[in-house]
Tab-separated table of C-alpha atoms in Angstrom:
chain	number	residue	atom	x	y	z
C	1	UNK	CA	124.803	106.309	69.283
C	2	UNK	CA	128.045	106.109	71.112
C	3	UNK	CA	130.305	103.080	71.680
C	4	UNK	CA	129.165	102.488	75.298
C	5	UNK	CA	125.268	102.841	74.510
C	6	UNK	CA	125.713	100.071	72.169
C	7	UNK	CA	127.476	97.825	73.895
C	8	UNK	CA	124.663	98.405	76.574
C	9	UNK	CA	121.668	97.741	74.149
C	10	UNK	CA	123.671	94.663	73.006
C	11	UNK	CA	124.009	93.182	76.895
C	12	UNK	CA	120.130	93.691	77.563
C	13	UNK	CA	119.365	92.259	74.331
C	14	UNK	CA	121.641	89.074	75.155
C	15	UNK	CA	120.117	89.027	78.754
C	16	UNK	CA	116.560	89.625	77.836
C	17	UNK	CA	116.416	89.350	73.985
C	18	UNK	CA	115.160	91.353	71.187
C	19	UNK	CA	111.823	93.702	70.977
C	20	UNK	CA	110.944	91.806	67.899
C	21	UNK	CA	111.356	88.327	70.108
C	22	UNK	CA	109.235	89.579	72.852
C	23	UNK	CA	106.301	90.799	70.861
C	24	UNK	CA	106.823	87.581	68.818
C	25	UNK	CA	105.730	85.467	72.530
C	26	UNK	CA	102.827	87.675	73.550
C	27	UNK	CA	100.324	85.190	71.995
C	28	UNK	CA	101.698	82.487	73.853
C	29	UNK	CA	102.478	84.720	76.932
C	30	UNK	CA	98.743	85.338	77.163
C	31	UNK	CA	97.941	81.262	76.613
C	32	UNK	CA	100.503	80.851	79.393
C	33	UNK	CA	98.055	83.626	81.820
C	34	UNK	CA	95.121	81.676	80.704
C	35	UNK	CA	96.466	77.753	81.874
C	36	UNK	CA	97.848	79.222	84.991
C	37	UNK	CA	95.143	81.390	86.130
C	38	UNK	CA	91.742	80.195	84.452
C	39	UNK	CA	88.695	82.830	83.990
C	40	UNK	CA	91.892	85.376	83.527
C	41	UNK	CA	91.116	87.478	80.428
C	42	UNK	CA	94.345	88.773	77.982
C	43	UNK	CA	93.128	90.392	74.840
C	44	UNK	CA	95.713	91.984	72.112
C	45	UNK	CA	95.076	94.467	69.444
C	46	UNK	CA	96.715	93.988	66.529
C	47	UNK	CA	96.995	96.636	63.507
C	48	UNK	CA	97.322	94.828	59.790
C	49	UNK	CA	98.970	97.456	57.515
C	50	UNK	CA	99.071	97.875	53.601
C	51	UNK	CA	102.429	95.919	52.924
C	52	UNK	CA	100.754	92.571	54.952
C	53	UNK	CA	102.556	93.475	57.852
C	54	UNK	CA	100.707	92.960	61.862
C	55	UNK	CA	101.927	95.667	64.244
C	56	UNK	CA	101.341	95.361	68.127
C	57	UNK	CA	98.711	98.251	69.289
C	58	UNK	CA	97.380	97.075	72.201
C	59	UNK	CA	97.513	94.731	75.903
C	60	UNK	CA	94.822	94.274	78.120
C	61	UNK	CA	95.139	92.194	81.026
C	62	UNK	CA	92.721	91.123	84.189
C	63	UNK	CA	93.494	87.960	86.424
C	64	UNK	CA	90.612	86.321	87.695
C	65	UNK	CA	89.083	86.588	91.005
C	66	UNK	CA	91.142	90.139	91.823
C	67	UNK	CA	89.762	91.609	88.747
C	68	UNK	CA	92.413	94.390	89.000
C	69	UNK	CA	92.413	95.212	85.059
C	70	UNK	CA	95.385	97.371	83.591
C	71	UNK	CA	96.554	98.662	80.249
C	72	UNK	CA	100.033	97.226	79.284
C	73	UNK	CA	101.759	98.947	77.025
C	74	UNK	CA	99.030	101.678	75.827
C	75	UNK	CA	100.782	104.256	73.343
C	76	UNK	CA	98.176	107.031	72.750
C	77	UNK	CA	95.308	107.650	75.282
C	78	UNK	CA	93.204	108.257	72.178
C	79	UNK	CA	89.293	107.623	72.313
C	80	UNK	CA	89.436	104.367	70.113
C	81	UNK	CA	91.818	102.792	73.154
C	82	UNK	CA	89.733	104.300	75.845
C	83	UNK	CA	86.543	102.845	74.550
C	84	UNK	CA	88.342	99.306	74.567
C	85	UNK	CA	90.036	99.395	77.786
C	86	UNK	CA	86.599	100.705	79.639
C	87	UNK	CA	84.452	97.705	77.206
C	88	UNK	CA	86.652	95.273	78.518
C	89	UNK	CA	86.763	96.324	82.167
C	90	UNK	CA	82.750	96.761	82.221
C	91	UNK	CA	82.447	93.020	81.084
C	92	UNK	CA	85.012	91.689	83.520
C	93	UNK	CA	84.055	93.267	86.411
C	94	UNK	CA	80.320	93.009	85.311
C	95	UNK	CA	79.438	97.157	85.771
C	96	UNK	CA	76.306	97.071	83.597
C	97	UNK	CA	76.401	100.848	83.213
C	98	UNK	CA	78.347	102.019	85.934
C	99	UNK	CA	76.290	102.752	88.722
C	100	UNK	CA	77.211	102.445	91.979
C	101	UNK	CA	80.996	102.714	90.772
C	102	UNK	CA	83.616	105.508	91.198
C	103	UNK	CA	85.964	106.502	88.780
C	104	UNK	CA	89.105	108.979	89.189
C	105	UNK	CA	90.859	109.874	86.073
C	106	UNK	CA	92.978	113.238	85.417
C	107	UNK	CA	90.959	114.976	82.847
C	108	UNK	CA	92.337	113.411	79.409
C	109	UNK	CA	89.761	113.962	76.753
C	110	UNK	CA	90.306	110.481	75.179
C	111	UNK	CA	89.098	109.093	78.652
C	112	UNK	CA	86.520	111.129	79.513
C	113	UNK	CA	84.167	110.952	76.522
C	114	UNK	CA	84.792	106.931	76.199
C	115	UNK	CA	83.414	107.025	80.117
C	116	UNK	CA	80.491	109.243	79.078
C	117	UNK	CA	79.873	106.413	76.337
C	118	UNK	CA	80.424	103.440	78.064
C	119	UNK	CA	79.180	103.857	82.082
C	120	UNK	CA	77.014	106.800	81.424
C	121	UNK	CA	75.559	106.747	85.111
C	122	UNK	CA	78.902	106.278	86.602
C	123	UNK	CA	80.813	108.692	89.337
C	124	UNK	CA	83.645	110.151	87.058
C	125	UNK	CA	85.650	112.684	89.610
C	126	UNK	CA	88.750	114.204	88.463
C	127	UNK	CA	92.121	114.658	90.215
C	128	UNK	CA	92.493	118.110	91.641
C	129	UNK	CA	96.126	118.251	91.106
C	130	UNK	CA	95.463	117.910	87.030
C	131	UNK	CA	92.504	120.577	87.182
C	132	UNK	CA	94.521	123.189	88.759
C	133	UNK	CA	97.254	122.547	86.528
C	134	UNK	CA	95.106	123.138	83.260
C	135	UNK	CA	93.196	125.719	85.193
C	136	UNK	CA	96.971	127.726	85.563
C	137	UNK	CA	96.796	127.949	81.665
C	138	UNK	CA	94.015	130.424	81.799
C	139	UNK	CA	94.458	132.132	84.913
C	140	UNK	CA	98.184	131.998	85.958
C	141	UNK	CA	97.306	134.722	89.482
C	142	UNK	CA	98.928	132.658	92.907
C	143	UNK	CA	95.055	134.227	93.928
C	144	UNK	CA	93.402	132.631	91.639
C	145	UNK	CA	94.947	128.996	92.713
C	146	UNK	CA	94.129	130.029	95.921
C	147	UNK	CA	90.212	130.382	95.118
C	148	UNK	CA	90.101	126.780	93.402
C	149	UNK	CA	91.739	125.152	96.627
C	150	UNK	CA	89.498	126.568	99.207
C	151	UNK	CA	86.544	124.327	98.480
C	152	UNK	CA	88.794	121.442	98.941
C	153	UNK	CA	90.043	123.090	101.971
C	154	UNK	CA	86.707	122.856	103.025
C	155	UNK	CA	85.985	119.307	102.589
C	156	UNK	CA	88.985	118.792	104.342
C	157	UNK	CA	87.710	121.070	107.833
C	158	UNK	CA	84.280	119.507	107.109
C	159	UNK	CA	82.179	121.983	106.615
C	160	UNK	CA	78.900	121.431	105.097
C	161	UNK	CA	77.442	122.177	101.827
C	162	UNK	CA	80.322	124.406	100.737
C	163	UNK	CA	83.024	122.326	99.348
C	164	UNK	CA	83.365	120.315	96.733
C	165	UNK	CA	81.635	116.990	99.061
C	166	UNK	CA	78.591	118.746	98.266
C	167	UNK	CA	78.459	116.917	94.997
C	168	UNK	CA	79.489	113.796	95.716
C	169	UNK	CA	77.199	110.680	95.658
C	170	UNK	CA	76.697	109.262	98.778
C	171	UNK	CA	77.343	105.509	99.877
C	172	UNK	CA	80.700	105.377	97.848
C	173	UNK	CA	82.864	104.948	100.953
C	174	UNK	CA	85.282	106.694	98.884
C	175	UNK	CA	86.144	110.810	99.458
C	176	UNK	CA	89.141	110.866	97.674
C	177	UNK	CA	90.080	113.938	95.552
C	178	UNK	CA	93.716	112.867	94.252
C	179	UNK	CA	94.580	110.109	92.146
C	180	UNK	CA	97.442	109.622	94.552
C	181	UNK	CA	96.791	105.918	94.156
C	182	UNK	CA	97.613	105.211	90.787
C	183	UNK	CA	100.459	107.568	90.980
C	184	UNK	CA	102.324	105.210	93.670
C	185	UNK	CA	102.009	102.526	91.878
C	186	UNK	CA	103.357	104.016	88.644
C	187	UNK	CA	106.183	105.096	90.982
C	188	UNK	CA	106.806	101.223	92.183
C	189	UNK	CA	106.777	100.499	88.394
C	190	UNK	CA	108.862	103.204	86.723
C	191	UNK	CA	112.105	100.885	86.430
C	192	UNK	CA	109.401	98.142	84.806
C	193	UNK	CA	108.360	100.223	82.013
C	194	UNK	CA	112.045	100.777	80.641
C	195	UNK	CA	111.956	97.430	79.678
C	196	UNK	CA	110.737	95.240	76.811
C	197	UNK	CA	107.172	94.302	77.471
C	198	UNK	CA	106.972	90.517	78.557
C	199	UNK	CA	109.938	91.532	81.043
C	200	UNK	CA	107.789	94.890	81.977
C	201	UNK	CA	104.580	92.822	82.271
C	202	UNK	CA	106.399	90.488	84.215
C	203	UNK	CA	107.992	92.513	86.723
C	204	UNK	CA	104.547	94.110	87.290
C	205	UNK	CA	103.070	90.760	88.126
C	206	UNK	CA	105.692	89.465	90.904
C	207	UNK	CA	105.223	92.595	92.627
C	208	UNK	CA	101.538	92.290	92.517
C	209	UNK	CA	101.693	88.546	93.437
C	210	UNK	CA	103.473	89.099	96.714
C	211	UNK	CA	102.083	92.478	97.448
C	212	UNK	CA	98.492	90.558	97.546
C	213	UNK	CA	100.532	87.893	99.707
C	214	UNK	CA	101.817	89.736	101.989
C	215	UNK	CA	98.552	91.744	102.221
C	216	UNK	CA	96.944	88.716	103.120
C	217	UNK	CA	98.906	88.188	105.736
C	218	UNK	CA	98.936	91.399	107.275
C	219	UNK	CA	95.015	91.068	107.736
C	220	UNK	CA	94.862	87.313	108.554
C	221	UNK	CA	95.027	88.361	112.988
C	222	UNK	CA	92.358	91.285	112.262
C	223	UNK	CA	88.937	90.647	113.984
C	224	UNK	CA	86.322	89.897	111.495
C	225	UNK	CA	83.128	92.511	112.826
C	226	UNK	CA	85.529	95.316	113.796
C	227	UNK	CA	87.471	97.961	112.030
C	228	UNK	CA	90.611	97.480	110.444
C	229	UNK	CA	93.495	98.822	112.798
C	230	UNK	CA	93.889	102.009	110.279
C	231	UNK	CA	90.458	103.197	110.640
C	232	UNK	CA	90.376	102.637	114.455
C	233	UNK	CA	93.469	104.870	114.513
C	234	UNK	CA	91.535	107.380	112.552
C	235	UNK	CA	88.256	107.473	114.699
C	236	UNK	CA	90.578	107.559	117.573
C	237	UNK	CA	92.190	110.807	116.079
C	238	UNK	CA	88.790	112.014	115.704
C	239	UNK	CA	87.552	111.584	119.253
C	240	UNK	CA	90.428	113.608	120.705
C	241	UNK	CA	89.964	116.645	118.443
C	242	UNK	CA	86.010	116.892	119.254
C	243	UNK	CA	83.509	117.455	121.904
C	244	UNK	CA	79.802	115.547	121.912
C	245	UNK	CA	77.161	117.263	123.625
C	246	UNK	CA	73.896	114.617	124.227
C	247	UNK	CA	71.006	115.887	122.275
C	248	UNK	CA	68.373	113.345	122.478
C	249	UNK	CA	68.481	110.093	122.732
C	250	UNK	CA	70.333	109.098	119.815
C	251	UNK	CA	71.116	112.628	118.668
C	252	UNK	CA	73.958	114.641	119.499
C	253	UNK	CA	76.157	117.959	118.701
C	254	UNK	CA	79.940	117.646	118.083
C	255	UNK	CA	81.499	120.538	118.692
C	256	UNK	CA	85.109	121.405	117.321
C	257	UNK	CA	86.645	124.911	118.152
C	258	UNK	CA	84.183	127.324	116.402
C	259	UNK	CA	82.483	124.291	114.144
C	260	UNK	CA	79.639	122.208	115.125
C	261	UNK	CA	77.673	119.431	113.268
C	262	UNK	CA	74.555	117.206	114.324
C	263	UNK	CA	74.324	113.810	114.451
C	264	UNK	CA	71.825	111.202	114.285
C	265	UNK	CA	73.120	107.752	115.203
C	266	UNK	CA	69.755	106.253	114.056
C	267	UNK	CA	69.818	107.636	110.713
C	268	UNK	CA	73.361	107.630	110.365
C	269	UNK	CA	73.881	111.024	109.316
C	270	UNK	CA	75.597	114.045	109.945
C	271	UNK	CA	75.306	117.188	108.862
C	272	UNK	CA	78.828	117.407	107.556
C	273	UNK	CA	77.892	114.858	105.341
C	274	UNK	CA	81.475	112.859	106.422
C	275	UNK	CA	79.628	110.452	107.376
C	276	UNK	CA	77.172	109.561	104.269
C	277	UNK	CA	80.413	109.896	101.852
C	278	UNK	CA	82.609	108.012	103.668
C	279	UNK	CA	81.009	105.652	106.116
C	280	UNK	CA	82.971	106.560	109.314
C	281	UNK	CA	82.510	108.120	112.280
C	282	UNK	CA	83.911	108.243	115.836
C	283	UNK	CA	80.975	106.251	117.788
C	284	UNK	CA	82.129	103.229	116.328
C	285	UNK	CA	79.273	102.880	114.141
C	286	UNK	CA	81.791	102.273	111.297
C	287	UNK	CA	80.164	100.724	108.055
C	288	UNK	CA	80.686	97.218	107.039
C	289	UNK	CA	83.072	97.847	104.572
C	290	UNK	CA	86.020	98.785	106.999
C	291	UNK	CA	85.905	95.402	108.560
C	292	UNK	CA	88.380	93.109	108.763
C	293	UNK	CA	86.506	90.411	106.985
C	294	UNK	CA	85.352	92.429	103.744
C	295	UNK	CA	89.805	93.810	103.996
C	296	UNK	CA	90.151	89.742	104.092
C	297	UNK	CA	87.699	89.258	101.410
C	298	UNK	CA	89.138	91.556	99.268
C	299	UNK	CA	92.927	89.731	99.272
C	300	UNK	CA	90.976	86.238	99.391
C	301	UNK	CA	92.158	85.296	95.430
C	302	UNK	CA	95.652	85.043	94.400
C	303	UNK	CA	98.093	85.102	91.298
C	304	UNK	CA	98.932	81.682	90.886
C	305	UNK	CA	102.758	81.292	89.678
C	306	UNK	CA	103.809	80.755	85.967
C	307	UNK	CA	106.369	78.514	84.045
C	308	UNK	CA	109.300	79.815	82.245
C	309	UNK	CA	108.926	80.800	78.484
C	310	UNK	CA	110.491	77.505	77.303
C	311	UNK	CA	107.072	75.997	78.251
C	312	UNK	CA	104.846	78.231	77.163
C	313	UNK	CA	102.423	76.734	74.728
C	314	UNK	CA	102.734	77.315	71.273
C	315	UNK	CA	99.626	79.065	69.024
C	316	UNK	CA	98.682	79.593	65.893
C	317	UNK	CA	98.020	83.146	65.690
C	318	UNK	CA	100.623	85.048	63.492
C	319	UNK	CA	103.218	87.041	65.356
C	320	UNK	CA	102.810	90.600	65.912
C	321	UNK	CA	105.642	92.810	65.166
C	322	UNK	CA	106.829	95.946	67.274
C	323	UNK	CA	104.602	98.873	67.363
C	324	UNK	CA	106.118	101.093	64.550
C	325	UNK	CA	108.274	104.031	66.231
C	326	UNK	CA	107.014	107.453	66.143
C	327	UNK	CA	109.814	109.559	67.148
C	328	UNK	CA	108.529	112.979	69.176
C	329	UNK	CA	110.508	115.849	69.883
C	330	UNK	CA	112.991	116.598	72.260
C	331	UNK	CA	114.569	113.311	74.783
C	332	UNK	CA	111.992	110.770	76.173
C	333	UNK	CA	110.889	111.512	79.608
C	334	UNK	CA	110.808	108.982	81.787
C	335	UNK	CA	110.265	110.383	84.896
C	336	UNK	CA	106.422	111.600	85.911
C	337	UNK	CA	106.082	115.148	84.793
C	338	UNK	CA	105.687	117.611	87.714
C	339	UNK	CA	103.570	120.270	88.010
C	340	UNK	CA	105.102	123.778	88.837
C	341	UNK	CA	103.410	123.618	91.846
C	342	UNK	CA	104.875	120.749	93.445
C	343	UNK	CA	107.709	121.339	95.417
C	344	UNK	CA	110.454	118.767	95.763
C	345	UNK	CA	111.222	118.158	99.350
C	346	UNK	CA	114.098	119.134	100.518
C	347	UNK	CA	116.951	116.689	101.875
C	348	UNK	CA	118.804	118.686	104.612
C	349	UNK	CA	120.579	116.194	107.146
C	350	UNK	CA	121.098	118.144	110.377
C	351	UNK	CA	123.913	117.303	112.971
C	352	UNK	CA	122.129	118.255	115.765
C	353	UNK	CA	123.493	115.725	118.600
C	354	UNK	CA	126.125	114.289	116.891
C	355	UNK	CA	129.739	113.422	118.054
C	356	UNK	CA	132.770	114.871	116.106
C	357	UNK	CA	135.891	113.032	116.706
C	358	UNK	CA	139.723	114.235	115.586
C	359	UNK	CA	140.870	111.913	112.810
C	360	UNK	CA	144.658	112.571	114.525
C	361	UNK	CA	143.775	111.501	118.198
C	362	UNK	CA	140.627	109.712	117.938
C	363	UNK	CA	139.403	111.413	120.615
C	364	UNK	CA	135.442	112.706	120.963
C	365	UNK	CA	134.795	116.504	120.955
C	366	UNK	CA	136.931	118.599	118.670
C	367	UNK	CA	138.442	117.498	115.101
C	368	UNK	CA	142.018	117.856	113.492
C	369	UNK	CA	142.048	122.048	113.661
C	370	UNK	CA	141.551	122.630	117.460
C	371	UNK	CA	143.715	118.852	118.049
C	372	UNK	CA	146.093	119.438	120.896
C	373	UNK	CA	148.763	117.037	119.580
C	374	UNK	CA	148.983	118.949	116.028
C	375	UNK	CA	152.039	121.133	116.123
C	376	UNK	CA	151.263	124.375	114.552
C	377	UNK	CA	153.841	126.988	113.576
C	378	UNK	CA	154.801	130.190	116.100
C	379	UNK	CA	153.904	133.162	114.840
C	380	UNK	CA	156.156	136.272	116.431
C	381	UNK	CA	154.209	139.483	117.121
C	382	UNK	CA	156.117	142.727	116.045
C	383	UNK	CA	158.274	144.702	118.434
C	384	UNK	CA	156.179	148.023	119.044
C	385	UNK	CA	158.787	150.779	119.776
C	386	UNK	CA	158.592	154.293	121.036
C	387	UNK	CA	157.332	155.473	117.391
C	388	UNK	CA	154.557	152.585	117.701
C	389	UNK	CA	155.588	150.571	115.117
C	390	UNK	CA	159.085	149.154	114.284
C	391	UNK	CA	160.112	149.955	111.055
C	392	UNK	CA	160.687	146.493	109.567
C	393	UNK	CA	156.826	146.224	109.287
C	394	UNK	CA	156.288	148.801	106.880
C	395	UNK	CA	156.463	148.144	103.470
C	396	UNK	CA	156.705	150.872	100.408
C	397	UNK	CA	154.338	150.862	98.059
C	398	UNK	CA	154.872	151.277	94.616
C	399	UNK	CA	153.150	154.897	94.614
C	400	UNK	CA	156.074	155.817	97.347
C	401	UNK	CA	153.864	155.365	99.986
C	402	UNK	CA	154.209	153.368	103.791
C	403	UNK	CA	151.510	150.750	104.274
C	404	UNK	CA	151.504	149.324	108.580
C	405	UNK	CA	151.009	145.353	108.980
C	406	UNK	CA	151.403	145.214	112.420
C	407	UNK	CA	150.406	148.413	115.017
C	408	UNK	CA	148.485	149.008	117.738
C	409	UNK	CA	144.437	149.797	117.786
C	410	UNK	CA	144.122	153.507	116.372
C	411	UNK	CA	148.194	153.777	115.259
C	412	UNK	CA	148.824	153.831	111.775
C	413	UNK	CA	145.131	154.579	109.837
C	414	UNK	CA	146.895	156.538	107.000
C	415	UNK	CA	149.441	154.207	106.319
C	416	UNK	CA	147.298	151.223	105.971
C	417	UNK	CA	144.588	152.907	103.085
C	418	UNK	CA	147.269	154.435	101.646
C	419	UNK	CA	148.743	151.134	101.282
C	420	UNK	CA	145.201	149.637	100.355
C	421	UNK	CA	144.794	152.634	97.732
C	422	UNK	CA	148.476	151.721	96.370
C	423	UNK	CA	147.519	148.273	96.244
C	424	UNK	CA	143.951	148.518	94.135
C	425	UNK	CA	145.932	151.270	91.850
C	426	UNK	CA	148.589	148.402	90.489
C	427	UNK	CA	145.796	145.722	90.060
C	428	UNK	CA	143.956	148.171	87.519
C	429	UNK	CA	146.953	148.826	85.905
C	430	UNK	CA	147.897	145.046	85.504
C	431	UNK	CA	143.927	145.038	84.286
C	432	UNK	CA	144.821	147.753	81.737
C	433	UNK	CA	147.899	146.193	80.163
C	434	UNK	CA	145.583	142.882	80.218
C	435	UNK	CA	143.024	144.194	77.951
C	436	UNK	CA	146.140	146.615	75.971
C	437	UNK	CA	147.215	143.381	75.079
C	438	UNK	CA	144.170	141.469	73.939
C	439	UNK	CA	142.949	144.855	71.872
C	440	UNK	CA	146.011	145.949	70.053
C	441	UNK	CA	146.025	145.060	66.011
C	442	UNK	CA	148.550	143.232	63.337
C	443	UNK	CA	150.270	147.055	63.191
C	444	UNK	CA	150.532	147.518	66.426
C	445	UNK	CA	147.803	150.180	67.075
C-alpha cells in the first residue's frame, strides 16, 4: 500500500472510525432503530468460531409501517442467507405462503430454491436481462438472442397469448419483466456501500427518509378516486394510438394499425390480456390501485429521526467482530457488472446553434484564424518567366535532379516526382544507416 492510500485510510478512519468500532455499535445501533421507530425489526447473525471469537455474518433490517425489508451487508447469496432473509420478510410483512405476491429476482440459485422453500405458491419471475445473459453461455448466435427477445417484444405490442404475458397470474397489477427497480436504487447507493456499515446503513436511511417525504408530498394535491397523474398520462398515450369501434353495449373492438383486441367493459377484460395483468385501460376504468389515495396510503408511515451514537443505549450482548476477509481474485469491483449487451450511451455534445466568438476582438461569428485585426505574414508568389518557372524555385536534389515549388497548372510534372522520388530515396537511406547502426556487433561486423 502506497504512502497516499494510507494516509487516506487513516483520514476516514479518524472521520468515521475503525471497522472493528463500527461492528462493535451494531447491537446498540439496532436498540437505537427499535426506541426510535417501535414495531421496527433488526436481527444480526453472528458466527462463534473455534478460538471463542464472534464474527459479524449477517443484517436484516425492516422499519415499521413501510415494511420495506433489505439485506445490509449480505456477503454470499448462499441458500442458508436466502432462507433467513425470505423467513424474516414472510413474518414481517405477514405473506403466509406467498400467494397473491410477486417476486423478481435475477436467477441466483441461492435465491431461488430458498423461495421454492419458503413462499411455495408465490409469483417468482426472473429478470430478462440476467436470463439472456446466462442463456449467451450456451448459445452465443446474435439469432439466437434475437429468438428469446421476441416474446417480450410481444408483450410489449400486446399481442395475445404469444408472449411471455401468457403466463403471468392475473390481478398482480404488476407486468414488469426487468428488475430495473432494484437496480436504481443500488445505483443511488453505490457511494454508500464503500463505506463502513453503520455509515453505509446510515446513508441508506436519510435517503429513504426524505425520499418517502418528499413522496408524500408530491401526492398530497392528487384527487383521492382518480388516477395518479402518471397513469392518466399513460391512458392518454393510449387513446391517441387506437381506434374503438362500438360492439354492443358495453363491448367494443380497438383497433391499432393491423392489431385488434375485444373488450368487455363489464367483465373487465380484454383479449390482450393488458388489462387483467395490469389493471389499466384507456376508458378510464382504471383499478383501484392507481388512485391517488391507495399512492397516499402507501407513503402514509414515516422514518422517524434518530440520535447521534453518543446516545445510543448500551446492551449486553457481546460485540461482534468484522466479518473475517476472504480475499478473491483480481481488484474488487465496485461498479455493477455489465452485460456485453448493454451499450453505454454515448455523450456527443453537438454545436448546432451555437455562437463562436474571436478571443482577439470579442466579436460574434468567426474566431482568432479568420480575425480581421490579426496581422498575418505576406507571402510573395514566384515570378513566372518566359521558361514558366524562374529558376530560383528549383531546388537540386541530391540524386542530381530539379524538383518545381512554384509553376503553373500542367508546367513542371517531371520535375516535381522526380523531386518526390529523390526525396523518399534519402529517407530510406537515413532508415538504412538507422538500423546499420543498431545491428552492427562488438567487431564491427
Amino acid at each position: 500500500m502506497g504512502q497516499c492510500r494510507r494516509e487516506k485510510k487513516y483520514a476516514i478512519e479518524l472521520i468515521e472510525g475503525t471497522l472493528v468500532e463500527h461492528y462493535a455499535k451494531l447491537w446498540s445501533y439496532g436498540e437505537e432503530i427499535r426506541r426510535s421507530n417501535p414495531g421496527s425489526t433488526v436481527k444480526i447473525d453472528v458466527n462463534s468460531m473455534p478460538d471463542g471469537k464472534n464474527y459479524f455474518s449477517n443484517f436484516y433490517l425492516c422499519f415499521d409501517g413501510l415494511k420495506q425489508g433489505w439485506r445490509g451487508s449480505c456477503r454470499r447469496r448462499t441458500k442458508k442467507i436466502g432462507n433467513g432473509f425470505c423467513k424474516n420478510l414472510r413474518d414481517d410483512l405477514q405473506l403466509d405462503n406467498g400467494f397473491g405476491i410477486t417476486l423478481m429476482s435475477n436467477q441466483h440459485n441461492g435465491l431461488l430454491e430458498a423461495v421454492k422453500e419458503i413462499l411455495p405458491t408465490v409469483e417468482h419471475r426472473q429478470c430478462a436481462r440476467h436470463i439472456v445473459a446466462n442463456f449467451r453461455k450456451r448459445f452465443s448466435g446474435v439469432h439466437y438472442e434475437t429468438m428469446f427477445w421476441k416474446p417480450l417484444l410481444i408483450l410489449w405490442k400486446q399481442t395475445p397469448n404469444l408472449g411471455v404475458e401468457h403466463f403471468f397470474q392475473e390481478g398482480k397489477m404488476c407486468d414488469a419483466v426487468e428488475n430495473r427497480l432494484s437496480e436504481s436504487f443500488n445505483s443511488v447507493i453505490r457511494d454508500a456501500r464503500k463505506k463502513p456499515i453503520i455509515t453505509m446503513l446510515e446513508e441508506i436511511r436519510l435517503y429513504v427518509m426524505e425520499r418517502i417525504y418528499n413522496l408524500k408530498i408530491k401526492g398530497s394535491s392528487w384527487p383521492d378516486y382518480k388516477p395518479c397523474p402518471p397513469i392518466t398520462l399513460l391512458l392518454n398515450q393510449l387513446k391517441k394510438s387506437s381506434k374503438v369501434l362500438p360492439s354492443g353495449l358495453n363491448q367494443f373492438e380497438t383497433r391499432n394499425l393491423a392489431e385488434s383486441y375485444a373488450v368487455d367493459l363489464d367483465k373487465k377484460t380484454c383479449s390482450c390480456r393488458v388489462w387483467q395483468l395490469n389493471g389499466r385501460d384507456v376508458g378510464g376504468y382504471v383499478d383501484t390501485m392507481f388512485y391517488g389515495s391507495v399512492y397516499k396510503n402507501t407513503y402514509k408511515y414515516l422514518i422517524q429521526g434518530m440520535n447521534d451514537n453518543n446516545m445510543w443505549p448500551p446492551t449486553d450482548f457481546i460485540q461482534p467482530l468484522p466479518p473475517m476477509k476472504k480475499r478473491m481474485s483480481g481488484r474488487p469491483k465496485v461498479n455493477r457488472r455489465r452485460d456485453a449487451s448493454e451499450k453505454l450511451p454515448r455523450h456527443n455534445v453537438s454545436k448546432e446553434g451555437k455562437k463562436i466568438s474571436c478571443s482577439v476582438c470579442k466579436n460574434v461569428g468567426h474566431n482568432k484564424v479568420t480575425c480581421p485585426q490579426v496581422e498575418r505574414p505576406q507571402v510573395q508568389k514566384p515570378e513566372v518567366g518566359a521558361g514558366g518557372v524562374n529558376e530560383n524555385d528549383v531546388d537540386v536534389g541530391s540524386c542530381g535532379t530539379k524538383s518545381v515549388h512554384e509553376g503553373k497548372k500542367g508546367e513542371g510534372a517531371e520535375g516535381i516526382g522526380a523531386g518526390r522520388r529523390c526525396k523518399r530515396k534519402k529517407s530510406e537511406r537515413i532508415i538504412k544507416m538507422k538500423l546499420a547502426k543498431r545491428v552492427k556487433g562488438k567487431d564491427g561486423k
